PDB file of C-alpha atoms in Angstrom:
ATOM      1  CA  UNK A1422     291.378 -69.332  65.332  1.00 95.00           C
ATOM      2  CA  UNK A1423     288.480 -68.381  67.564  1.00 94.00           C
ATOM      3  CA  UNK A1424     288.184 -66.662  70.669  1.00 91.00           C
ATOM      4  CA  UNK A1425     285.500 -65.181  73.530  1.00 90.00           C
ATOM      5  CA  UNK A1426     285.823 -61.717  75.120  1.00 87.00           C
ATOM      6  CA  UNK A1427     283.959 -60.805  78.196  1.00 89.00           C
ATOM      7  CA  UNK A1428     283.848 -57.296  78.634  1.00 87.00           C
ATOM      8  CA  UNK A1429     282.046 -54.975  81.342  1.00 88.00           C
ATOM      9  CA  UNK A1430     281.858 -50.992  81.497  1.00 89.00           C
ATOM     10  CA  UNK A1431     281.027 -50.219  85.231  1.00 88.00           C
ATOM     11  CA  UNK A1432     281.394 -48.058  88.113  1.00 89.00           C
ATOM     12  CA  UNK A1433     283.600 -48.525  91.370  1.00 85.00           C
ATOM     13  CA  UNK A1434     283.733 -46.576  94.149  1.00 90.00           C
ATOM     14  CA  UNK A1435     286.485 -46.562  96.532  1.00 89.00           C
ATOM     15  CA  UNK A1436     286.669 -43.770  99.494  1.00 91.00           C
ATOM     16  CA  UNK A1437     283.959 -41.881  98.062  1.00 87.00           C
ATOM     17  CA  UNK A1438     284.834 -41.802  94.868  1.00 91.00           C
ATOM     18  CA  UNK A1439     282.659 -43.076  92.151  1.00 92.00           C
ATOM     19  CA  UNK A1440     284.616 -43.549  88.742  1.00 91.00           C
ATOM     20  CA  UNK A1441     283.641 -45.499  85.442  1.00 91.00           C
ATOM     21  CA  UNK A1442     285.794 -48.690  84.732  1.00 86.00           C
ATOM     22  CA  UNK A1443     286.057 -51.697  82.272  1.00 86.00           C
ATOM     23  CA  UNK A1444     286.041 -54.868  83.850  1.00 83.00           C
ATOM     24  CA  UNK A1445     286.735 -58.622  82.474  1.00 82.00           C
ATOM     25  CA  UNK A1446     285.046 -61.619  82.965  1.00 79.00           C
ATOM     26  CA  UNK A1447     282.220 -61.135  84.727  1.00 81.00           C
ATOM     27  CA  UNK A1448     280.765 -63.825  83.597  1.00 85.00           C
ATOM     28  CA  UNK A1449     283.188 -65.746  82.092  1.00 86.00           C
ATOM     29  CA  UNK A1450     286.817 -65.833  81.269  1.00 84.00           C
ATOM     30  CA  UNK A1451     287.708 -64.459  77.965  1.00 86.00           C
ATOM     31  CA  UNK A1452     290.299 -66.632  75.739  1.00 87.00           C
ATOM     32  CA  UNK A1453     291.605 -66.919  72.694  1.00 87.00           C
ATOM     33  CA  UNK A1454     292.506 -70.118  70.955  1.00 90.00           C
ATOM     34  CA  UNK A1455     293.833 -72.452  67.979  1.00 93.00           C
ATOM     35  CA  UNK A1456     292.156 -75.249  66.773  1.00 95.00           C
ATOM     36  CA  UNK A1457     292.934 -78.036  63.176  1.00 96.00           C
ATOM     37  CA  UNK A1458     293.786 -80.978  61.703  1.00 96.00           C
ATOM     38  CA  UNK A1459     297.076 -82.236  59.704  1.00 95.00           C
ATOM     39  CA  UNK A1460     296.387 -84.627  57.406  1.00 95.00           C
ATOM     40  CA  UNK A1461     299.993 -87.403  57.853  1.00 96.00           C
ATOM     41  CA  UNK A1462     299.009 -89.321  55.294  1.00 95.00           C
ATOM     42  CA  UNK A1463     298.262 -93.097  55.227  1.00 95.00           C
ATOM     43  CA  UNK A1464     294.852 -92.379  56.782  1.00 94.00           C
ATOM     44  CA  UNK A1465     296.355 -90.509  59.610  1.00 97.00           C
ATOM     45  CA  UNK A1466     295.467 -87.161  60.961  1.00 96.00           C
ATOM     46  CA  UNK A1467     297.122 -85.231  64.021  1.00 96.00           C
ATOM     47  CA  UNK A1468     293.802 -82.569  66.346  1.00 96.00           C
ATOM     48  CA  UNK A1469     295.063 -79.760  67.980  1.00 94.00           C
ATOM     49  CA  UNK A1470     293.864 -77.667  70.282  1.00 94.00           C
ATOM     50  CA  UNK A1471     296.018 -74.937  72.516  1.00 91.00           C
ATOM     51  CA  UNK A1472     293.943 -72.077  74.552  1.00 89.00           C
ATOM     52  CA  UNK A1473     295.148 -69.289  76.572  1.00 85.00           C
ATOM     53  CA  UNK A1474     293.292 -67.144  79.230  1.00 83.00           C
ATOM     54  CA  UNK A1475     293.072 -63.163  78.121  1.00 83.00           C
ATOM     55  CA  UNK A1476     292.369 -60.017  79.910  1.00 83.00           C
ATOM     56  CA  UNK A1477     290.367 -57.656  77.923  1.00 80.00           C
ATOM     57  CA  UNK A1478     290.952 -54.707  80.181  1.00 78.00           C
ATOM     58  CA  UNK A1479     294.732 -54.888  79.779  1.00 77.00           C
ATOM     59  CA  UNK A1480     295.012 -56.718  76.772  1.00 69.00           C
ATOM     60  CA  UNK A1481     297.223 -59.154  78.426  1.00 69.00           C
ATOM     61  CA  UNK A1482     297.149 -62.832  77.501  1.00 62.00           C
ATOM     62  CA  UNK A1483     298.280 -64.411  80.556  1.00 57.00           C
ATOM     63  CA  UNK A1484     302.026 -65.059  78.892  1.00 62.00           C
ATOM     64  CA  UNK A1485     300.293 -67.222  76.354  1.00 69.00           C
ATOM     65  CA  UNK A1486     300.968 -70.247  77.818  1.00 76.00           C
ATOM     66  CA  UNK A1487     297.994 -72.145  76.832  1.00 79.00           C
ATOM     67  CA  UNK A1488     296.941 -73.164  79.893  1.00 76.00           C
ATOM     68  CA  UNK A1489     293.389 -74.252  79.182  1.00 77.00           C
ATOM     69  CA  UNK A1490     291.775 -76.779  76.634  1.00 76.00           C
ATOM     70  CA  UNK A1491     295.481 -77.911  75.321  1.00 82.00           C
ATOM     71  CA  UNK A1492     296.555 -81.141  73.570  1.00 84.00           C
TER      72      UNK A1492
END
């Protein structure tokens, strides 16, 4: 398991009014992932990789579909 959060505390104003705020990626996208090996035997081995976009300021994981580095 491993994973990157990108997390921002900032301000925003909008009509005149200034109010604090936690932003993701600024910088880059945050994501959380699975990564291994299965030994099959014989001198076989099955790599996996799935990894799914999150946003830290909801918590959502973008329905976890693995829509990044996945095979």
């Amino acid at each position: 398991v491993y994973g990157r959060l990108d997390a921002s505390v900032g301000s925003e104003r909008i009509d005149g009014v200034s109010t604090s705020k936690l932003f993701s990626g600024n910088l880059t996208t945050s994501r959380l992932g699975f990564r291994g090996t299965e030994d099959l035997g014989g001198g076989l081995r099955a790599n996996f990789q799935l990894e799914s976009a999150l946003t830290v300021d909801d918590g959502t994981a973008g329905s976890l579909r693995f829509n990044r580095a996945s095979w």
